[in-house]
Coordinates of C-alpha atoms (C1' of nucleotides) in Angstrom, one line a residue:
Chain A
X75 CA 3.8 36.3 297.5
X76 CA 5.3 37.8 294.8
X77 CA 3.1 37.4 291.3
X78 CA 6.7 36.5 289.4
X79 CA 8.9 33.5 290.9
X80 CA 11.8 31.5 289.7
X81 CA 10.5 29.1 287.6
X82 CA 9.9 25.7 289.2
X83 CA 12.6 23.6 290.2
X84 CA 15.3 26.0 289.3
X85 CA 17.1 28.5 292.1
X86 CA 18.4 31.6 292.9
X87 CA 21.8 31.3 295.0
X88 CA 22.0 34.4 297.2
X89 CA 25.0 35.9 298.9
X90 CA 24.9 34.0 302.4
X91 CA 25.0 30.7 299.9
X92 CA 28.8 32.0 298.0
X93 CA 31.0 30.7 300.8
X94 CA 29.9 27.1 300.6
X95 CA 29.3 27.3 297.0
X96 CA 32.8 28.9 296.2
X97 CA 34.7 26.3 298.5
X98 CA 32.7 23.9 296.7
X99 CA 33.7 25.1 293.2
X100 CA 37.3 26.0 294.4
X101 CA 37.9 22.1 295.4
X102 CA 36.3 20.7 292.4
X103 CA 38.7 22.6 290.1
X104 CA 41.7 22.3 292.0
X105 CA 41.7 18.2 292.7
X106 CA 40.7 18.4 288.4
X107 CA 44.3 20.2 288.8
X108 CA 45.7 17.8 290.5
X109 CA 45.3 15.3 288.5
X110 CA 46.0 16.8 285.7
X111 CA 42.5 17.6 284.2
X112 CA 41.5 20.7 282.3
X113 CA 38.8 23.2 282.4
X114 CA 36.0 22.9 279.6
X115 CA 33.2 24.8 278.9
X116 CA 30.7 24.0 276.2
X117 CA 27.2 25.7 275.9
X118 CA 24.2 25.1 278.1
X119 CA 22.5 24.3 274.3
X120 CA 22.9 22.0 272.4
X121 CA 21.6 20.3 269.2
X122 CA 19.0 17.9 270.5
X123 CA 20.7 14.8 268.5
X124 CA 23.6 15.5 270.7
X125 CA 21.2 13.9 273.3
X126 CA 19.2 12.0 270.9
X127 CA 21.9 10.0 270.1
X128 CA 23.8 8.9 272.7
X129 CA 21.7 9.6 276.1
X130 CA 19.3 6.5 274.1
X131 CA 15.7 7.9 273.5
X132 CA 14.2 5.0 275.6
X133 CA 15.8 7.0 278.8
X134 CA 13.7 9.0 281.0
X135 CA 16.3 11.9 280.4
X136 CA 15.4 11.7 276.8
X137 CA 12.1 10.5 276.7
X138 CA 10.0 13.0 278.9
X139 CA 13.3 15.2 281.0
X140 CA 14.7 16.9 277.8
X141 CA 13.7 20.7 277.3
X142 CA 14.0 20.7 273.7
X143 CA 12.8 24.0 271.4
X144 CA 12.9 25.4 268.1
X145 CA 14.7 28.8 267.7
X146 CA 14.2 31.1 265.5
X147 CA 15.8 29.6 262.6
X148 CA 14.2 26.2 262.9
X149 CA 16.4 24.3 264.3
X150 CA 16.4 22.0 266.8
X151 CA 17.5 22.3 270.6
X152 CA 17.9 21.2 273.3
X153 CA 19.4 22.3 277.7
X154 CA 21.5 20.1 278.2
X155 CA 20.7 17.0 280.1
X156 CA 23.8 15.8 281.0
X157 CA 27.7 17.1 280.3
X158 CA 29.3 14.0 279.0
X159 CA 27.7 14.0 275.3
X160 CA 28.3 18.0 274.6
X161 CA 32.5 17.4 275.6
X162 CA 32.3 14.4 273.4
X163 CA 30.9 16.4 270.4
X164 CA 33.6 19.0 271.1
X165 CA 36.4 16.3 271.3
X166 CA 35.2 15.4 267.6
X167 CA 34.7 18.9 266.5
X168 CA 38.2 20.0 267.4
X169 CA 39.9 17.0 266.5
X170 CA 41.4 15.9 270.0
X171 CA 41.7 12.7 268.6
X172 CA 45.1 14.0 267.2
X173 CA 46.2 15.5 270.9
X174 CA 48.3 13.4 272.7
X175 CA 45.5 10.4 274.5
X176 CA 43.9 10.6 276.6
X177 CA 42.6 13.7 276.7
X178 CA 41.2 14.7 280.4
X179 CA 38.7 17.6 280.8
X180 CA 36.4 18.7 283.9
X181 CA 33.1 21.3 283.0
X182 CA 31.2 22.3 286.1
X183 CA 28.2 24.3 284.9
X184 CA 24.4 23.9 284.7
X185 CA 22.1 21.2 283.5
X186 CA 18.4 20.9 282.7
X187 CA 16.0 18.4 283.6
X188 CA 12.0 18.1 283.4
X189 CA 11.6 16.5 286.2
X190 CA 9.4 16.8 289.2
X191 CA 11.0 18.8 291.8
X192 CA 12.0 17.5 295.1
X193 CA 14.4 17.6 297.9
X194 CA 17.8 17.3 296.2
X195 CA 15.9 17.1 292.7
X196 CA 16.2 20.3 290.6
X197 CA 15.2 21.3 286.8
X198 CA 18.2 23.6 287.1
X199 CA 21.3 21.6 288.9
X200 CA 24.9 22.0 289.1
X201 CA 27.3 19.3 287.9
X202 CA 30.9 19.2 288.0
X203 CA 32.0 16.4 285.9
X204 CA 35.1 15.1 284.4
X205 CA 36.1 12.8 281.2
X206 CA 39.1 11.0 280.6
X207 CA 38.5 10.5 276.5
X208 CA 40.9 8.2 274.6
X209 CA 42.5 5.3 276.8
X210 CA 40.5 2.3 277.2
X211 CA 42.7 0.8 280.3
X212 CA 41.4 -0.1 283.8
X213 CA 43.6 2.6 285.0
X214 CA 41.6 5.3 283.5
X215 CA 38.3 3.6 285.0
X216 CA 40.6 3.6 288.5
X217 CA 42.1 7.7 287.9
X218 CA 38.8 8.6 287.6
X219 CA 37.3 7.4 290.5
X220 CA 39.7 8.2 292.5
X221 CA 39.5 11.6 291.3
X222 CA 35.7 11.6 292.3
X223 CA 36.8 9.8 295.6
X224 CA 39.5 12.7 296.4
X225 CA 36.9 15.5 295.9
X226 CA 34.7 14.3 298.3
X227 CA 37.6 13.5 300.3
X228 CA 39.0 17.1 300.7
X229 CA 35.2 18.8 300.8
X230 CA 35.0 16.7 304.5
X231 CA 32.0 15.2 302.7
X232 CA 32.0 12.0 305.2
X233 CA 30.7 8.7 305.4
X234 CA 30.1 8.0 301.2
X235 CA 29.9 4.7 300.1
X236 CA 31.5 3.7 296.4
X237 CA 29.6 0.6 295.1
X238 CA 30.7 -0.4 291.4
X239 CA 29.6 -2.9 288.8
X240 CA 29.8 -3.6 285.3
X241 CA 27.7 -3.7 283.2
X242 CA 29.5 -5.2 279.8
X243 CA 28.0 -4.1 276.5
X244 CA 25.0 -3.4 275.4
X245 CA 24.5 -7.0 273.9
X246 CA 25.4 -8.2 277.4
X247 CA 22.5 -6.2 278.9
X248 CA 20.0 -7.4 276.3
X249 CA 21.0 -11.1 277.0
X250 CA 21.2 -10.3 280.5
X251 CA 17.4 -8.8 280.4
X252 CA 16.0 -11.8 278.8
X253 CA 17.3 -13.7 281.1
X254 CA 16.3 -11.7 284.2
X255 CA 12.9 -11.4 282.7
X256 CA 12.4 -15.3 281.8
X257 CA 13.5 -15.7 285.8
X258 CA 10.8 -13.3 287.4
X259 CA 8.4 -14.6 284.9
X260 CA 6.6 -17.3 286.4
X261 CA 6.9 -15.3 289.9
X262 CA 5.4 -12.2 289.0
X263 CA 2.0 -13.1 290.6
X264 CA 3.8 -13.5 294.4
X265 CA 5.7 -10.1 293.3
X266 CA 4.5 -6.4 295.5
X267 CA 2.3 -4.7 293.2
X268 CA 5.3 -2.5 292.8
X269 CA 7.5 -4.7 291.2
X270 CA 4.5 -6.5 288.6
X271 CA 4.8 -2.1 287.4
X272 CA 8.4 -2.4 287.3
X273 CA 8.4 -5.7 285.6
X274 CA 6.7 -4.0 282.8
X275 CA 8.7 -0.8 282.5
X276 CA 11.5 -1.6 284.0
X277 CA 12.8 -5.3 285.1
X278 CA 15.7 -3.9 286.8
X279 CA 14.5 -2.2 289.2
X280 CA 12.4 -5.1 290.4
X281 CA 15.9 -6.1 291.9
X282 CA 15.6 -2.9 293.6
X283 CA 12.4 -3.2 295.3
X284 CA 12.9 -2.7 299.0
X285 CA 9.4 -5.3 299.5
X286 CA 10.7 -8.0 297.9
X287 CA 14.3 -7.7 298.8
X288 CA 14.0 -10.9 301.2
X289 CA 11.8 -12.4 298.2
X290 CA 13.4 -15.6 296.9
X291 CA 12.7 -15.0 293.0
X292 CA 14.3 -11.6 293.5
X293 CA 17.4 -13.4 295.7
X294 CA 17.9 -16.0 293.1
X295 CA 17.7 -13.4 290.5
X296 CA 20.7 -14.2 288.1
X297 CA 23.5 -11.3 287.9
X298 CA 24.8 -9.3 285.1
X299 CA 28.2 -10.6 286.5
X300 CA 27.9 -14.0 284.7
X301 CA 26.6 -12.6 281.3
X302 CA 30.0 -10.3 281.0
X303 CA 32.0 -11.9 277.9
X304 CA 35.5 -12.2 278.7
X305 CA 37.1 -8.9 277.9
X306 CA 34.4 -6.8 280.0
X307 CA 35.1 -9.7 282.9
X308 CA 38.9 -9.2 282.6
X309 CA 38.5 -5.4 283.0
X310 CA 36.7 -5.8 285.5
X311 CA 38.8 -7.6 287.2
X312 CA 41.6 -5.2 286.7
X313 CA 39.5 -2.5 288.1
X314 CA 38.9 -3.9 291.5
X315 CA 42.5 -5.1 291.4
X316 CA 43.5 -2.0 291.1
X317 CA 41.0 -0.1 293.8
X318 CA 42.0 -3.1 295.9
X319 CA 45.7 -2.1 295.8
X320 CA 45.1 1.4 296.2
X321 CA 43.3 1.0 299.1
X322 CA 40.0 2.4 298.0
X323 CA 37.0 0.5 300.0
X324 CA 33.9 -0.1 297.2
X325 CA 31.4 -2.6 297.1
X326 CA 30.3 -4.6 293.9
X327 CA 26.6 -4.1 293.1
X328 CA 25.5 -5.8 290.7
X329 CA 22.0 -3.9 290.7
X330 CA 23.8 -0.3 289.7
X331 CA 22.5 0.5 286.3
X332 CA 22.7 3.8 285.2
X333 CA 20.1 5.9 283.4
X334 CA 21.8 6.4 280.2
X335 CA 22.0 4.2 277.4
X336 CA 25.7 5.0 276.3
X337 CA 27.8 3.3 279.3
X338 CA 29.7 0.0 278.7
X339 CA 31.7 -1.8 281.2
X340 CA 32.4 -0.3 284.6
X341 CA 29.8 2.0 286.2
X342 CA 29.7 3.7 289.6
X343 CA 27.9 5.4 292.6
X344 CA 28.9 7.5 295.3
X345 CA 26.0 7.6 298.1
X346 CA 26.0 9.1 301.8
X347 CA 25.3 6.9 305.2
X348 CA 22.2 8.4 305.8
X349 CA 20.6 7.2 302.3
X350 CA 17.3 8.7 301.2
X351 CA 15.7 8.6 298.2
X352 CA 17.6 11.3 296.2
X353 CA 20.9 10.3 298.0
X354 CA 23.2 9.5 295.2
X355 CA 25.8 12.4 295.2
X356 CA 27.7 11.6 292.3
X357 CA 28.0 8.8 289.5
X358 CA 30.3 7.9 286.7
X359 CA 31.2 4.8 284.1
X360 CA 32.4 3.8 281.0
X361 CA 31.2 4.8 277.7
X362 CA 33.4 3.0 274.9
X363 CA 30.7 3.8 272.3
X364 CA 29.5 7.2 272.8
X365 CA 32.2 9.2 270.3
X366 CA 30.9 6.6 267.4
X367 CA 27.1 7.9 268.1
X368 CA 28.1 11.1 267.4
X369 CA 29.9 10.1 264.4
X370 CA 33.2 10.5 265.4
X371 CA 35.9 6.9 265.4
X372 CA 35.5 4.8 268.0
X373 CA 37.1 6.4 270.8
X374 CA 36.9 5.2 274.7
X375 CA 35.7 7.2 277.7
X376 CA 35.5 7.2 281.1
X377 CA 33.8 9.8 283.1
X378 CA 31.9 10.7 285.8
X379 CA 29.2 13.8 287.2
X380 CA 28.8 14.8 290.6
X381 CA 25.6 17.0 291.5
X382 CA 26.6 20.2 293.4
X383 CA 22.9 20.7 294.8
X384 CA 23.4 17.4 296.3
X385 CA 27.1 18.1 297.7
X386 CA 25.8 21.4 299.1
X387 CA 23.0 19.2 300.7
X388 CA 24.9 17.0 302.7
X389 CA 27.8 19.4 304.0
X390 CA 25.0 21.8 305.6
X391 CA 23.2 18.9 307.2
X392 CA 27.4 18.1 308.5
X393 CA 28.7 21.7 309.5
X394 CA 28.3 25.4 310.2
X395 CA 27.6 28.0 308.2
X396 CA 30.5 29.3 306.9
X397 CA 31.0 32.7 308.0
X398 CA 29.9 36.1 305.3
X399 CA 32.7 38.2 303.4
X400 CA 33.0 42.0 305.0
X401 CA 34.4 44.8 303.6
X402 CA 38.0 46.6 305.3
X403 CA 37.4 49.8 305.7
X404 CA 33.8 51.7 305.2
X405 CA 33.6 55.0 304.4
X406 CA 30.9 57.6 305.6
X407 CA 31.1 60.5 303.6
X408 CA 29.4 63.9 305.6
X409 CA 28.2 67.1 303.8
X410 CA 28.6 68.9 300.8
X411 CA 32.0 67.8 299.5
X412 CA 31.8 64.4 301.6
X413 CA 30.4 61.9 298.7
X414 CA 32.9 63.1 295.9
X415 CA 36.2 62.9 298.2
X416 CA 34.7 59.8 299.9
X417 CA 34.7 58.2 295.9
X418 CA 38.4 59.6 295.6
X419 CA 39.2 58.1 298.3
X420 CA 37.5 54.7 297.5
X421 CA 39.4 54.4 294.8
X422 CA 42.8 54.9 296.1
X423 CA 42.2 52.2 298.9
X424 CA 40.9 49.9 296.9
X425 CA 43.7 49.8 294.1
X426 CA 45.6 48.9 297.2
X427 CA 43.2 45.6 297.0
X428 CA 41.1 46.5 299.6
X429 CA 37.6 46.2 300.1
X430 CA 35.4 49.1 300.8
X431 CA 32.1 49.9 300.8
X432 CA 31.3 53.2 300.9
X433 CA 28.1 54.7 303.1
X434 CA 24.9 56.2 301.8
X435 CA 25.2 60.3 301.3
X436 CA 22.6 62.2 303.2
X437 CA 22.9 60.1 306.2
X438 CA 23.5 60.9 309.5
X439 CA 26.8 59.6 311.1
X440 CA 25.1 57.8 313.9
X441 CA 23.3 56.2 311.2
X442 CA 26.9 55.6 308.9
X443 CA 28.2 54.3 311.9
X444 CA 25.5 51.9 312.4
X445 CA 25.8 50.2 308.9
X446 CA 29.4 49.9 309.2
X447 CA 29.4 48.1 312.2
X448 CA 26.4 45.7 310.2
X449 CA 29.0 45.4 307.4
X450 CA 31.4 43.8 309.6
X451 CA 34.0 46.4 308.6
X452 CA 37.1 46.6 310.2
X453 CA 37.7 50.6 309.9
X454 CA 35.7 53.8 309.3
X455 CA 37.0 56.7 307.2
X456 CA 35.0 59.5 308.3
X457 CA 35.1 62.2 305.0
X458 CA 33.0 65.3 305.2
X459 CA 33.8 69.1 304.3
X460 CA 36.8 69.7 306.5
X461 CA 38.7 66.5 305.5
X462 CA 37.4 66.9 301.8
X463 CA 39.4 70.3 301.9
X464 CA 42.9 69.0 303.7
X465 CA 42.9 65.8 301.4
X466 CA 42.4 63.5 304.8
X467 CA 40.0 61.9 306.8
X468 CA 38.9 60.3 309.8
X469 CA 40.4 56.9 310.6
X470 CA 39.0 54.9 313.5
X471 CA 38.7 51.3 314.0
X472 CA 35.6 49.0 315.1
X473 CA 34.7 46.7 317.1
X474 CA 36.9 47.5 320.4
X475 CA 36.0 49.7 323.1
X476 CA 38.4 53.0 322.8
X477 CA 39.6 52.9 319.5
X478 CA 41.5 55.5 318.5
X479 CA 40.8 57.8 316.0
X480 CA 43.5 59.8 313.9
X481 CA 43.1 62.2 310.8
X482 CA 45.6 60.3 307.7
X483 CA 45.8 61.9 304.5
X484 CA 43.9 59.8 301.4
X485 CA 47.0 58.5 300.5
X486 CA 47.8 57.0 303.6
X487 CA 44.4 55.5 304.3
X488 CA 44.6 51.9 303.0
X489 CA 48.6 51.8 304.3
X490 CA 46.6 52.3 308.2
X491 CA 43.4 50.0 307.1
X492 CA 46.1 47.0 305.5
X493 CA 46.2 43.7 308.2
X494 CA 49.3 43.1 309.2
Chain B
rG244 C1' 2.4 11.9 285.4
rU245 C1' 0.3 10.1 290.6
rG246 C1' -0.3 10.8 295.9
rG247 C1' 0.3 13.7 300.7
rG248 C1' 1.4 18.4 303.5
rC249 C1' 1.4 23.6 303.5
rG250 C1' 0.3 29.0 301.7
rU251 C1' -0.8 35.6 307.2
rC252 C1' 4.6 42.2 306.3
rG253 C1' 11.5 40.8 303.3
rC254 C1' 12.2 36.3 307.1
rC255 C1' 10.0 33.4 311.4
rU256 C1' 5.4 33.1 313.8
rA257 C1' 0.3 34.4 316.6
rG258 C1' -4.8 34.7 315.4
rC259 C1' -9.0 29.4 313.6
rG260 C1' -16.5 33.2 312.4
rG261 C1' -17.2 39.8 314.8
rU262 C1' -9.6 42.5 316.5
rU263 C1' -7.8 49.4 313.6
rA264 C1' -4.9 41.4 311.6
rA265 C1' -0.6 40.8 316.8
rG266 C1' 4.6 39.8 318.0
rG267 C1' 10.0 38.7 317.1
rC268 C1' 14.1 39.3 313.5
rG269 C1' 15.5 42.6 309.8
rC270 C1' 15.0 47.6 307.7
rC271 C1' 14.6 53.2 308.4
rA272 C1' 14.6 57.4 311.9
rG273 C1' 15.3 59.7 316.7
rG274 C1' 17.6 59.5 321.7
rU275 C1' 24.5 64.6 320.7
rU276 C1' 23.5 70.5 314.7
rG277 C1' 30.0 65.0 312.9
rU278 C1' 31.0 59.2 316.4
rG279 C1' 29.4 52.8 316.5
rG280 C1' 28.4 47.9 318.8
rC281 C1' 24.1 47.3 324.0
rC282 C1' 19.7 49.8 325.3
rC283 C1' 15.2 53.0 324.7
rU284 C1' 11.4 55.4 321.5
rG285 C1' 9.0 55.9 317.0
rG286 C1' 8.2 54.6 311.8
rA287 C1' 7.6 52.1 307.2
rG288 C1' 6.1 47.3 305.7
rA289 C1' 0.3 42.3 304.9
rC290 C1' -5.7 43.9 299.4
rC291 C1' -4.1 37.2 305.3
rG292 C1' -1.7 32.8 297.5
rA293 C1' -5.9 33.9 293.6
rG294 C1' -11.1 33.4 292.3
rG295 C1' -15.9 32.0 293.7
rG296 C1' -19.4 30.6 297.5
rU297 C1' -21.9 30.1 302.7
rU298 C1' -23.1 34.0 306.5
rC299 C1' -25.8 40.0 309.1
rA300 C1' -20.3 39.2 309.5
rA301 C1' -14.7 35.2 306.7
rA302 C1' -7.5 35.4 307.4
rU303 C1' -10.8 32.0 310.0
rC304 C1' -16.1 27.4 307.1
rC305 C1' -16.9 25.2 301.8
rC306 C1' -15.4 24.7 296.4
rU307 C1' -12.0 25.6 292.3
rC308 C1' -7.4 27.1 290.7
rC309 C1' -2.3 28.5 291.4
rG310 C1' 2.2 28.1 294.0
rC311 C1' 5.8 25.8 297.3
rC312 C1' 7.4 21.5 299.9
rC313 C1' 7.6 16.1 300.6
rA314 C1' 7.1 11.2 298.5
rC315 C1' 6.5 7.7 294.2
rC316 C1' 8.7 7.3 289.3
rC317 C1' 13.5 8.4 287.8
rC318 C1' 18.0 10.4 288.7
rA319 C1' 23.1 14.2 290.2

RNA sequence: GUGGGCGUCGCCUAGCGGUUAAGGCGCCAGGUUGUGGCCCUGGAGACCGAGGGUUCAAAUCCCUCCGCCCACCCCA
């Protein structure tokens, strides 16, 4: 074992993993196109009030997931958590409040989180994300996930289950919490040892408790549905009016909550069939409030992050490996004047936009055949002393029996190498 | 932070008190002094995760630590 790793939780992505991760990527950013979206990219650090602010400091994320440092000149920083508040801070900073609304973004980059590591749980992880900043109708809510919904769509990603809910504002949830917790109260003796914790730190997820799903406290629970004041219920309303009409199957959960303290209003899941416990492949909702916290007018903002980790995850568990890139033509140069032509000659196919990988000097041809036919190559250029000196070299494709082999002056090279 | 499982060449695995620590894949070379895929032969590559102990003898037994994985919590 080597003495120096990758630190915990984070990964290196090697070449057999760029196929799935490029088509990955590649679909991300063209549905974004599609609907209009456009790239942004703001930087991995942030100032940690970015977070402070807006993730809620109560939040797990905030509270003990945040890799926050000092730099040299005291300041305070922090790897980003999350993408949402960093584009949000950039929409103030640049004054998109005075583009034409709403303004619609996608980032796909890297996030940070102290967490445990786990299967499909990373301190390094991959989000591609989108915002929709400045239009406070259902139909934003509806674009959005149906932005989400059309990525997993064309990534073959099968079988994921939207469930959606809404969770008003945050003087709805604190009504809603003292209710829920004056319900459980005089049950929490009959409660799994599991949900008393969770009663304590989180009432919530007492609702989630897979024990006492069939319990009848937890059944009667009350919903955040009947706290929602009348604007959040009418939006709603419009939301799953719209899905409905556009054909898009979701289920209403009332139980989705999601980790950070700035959503308002509609909030979403995406999870696969086969659930386990770090199943959730992607996640979104509202956050009406979140431009205010960072001190900007109050500004609404739909959004939603998808984990590429977790995307990866599921379409190797679903289908093949995708086959490895190989170069067009490799070249074996021979002898004295072999490596230098073979160079002149690399460069001359490739500014035809070929690929070529050129062979090791000093080796023997049996051996420069060997590694071409490992590189998947489709042609050899054979280039020692005698070809250096006529300007040619030895042509010959692989991988049939009887191929043909024809001297071709450099020039010609990549004209015999090109697919047609 | 709390549990559980696992650490033997680059990868996969055998060995479970006494072996020069074995095999497969991969890598390198040779089988034609400039011709491949298959095949054959050879080679390089492991202080058996680290440290301590038990024993005449430890990769094998015990302890501690470290690392990885899985689960809880939480989340993408």
């Amino acid at each position: 074992m080597a003495d120096l790793q990758a630190p915990r939780g984070m990964h290196d992505l090697l070449p057999e993993d760029e196929a799935l991760w490029r088509f990955v990527r590649d679909t991300c950013e063209r549905v974004a196109g599609l609907f209009d979206y456009r790239m942004i990219s703001t930087p991995m650090v942030e100032d940690a009030s970015v977070f402070l602010r807006t993730v809620g400091d109560e939040s797990d994320i905030v509270s003990k997931e945040m890799y926050v440092f000092e730099d040299r000149g005291k300041e305070r920083l922090a790897l980003r958590p999350e993408g949402t508040a960093g584009v949000c801070r950039a929409y103030i900073e640049h004054g998109m409040g005075s583009w034409p609304q709403p303004v619609r973004l996608y980032y796909f980059g890297p996030m940070f989180r102290y967490d445990r590591p786990q299967a499909g749980r990373y301190r390094q992880l991959t989000q591609f994300g989108v915002e929709c900043i400045g239009d406070a109708s259902a139909a934003a809510d509806v674009e959005v996930i149906e932005l989400q919904r059309t990525v997993y769509e064309e990534l073959g990603l099968n079988d994921i289950t939207l469930r959606i809910n809404s969770i008003g504002t945050a003087a709805t949830r604190r009504r809603y919490l003292d209710a829920l917790t004056e319900h459980l109260l005089p049950h929490v003796p009959t409660l799994s040892h599991d949900s008393q914790r969770r009663f304590e730190t989180n009432v919530l997820r007492v609702l989630d408790s897979k024990e006492d799903a069939g319990h009848p406290a937890v059944q009667g629970a009350p919903s955040i549905l009947d706290f929602l004041d009348e604007g959040d219920a009418t939006h709603f309303a419009e939301v799953r009016g719209l899905l409905d009409r556009l054909g898009v199957a979701y289920e209403v959960d009332p139980r989705i909550v999601r980790g950070l303290d700035y959503y308002a209003r509609t909030v979403w899941e995406f999870e696969p069939a086969d659930g386990g416990g770090q199943s959730t492949v992607g996640a979104g909702g509202r956050y009406d409030g979140l431009i205010e916290l960072l001190g900007g007018p109050h500004t609404p903002g739909v959004g939603f992050a998808t984990g590429i980790e977790r995307i990866v995850l599921n379409l190797r568990e679903q289908s093949a490996p995708t086959a490895a890139a190989s170069p067009d033509l490799f070249i074996a140069p021979l002898g004295e004047a072999g490596p230098a032509a073979a160079m002149r000659l690399a460069r001359e196919v490739r500014s035809g936009g070929l690929a070529v990988r050129l062979g090791m000097p000093g080796r023997g041809l049996r051996a420069q055949f060997r590694s071409a036919e490992t590189a998947g190559a489709r042609f050899i250029a054979i280039v020692g002393d005698t070809e250096a000196e006529r300007g040619t070299a030895q042509v010959k494709a692989l991988g049939l029996d009887g191929a043909e082999q024809q001297e071709v002056v450099m020039q010609d090279v990549a004209l015999v190498v090109m697919p047609r």
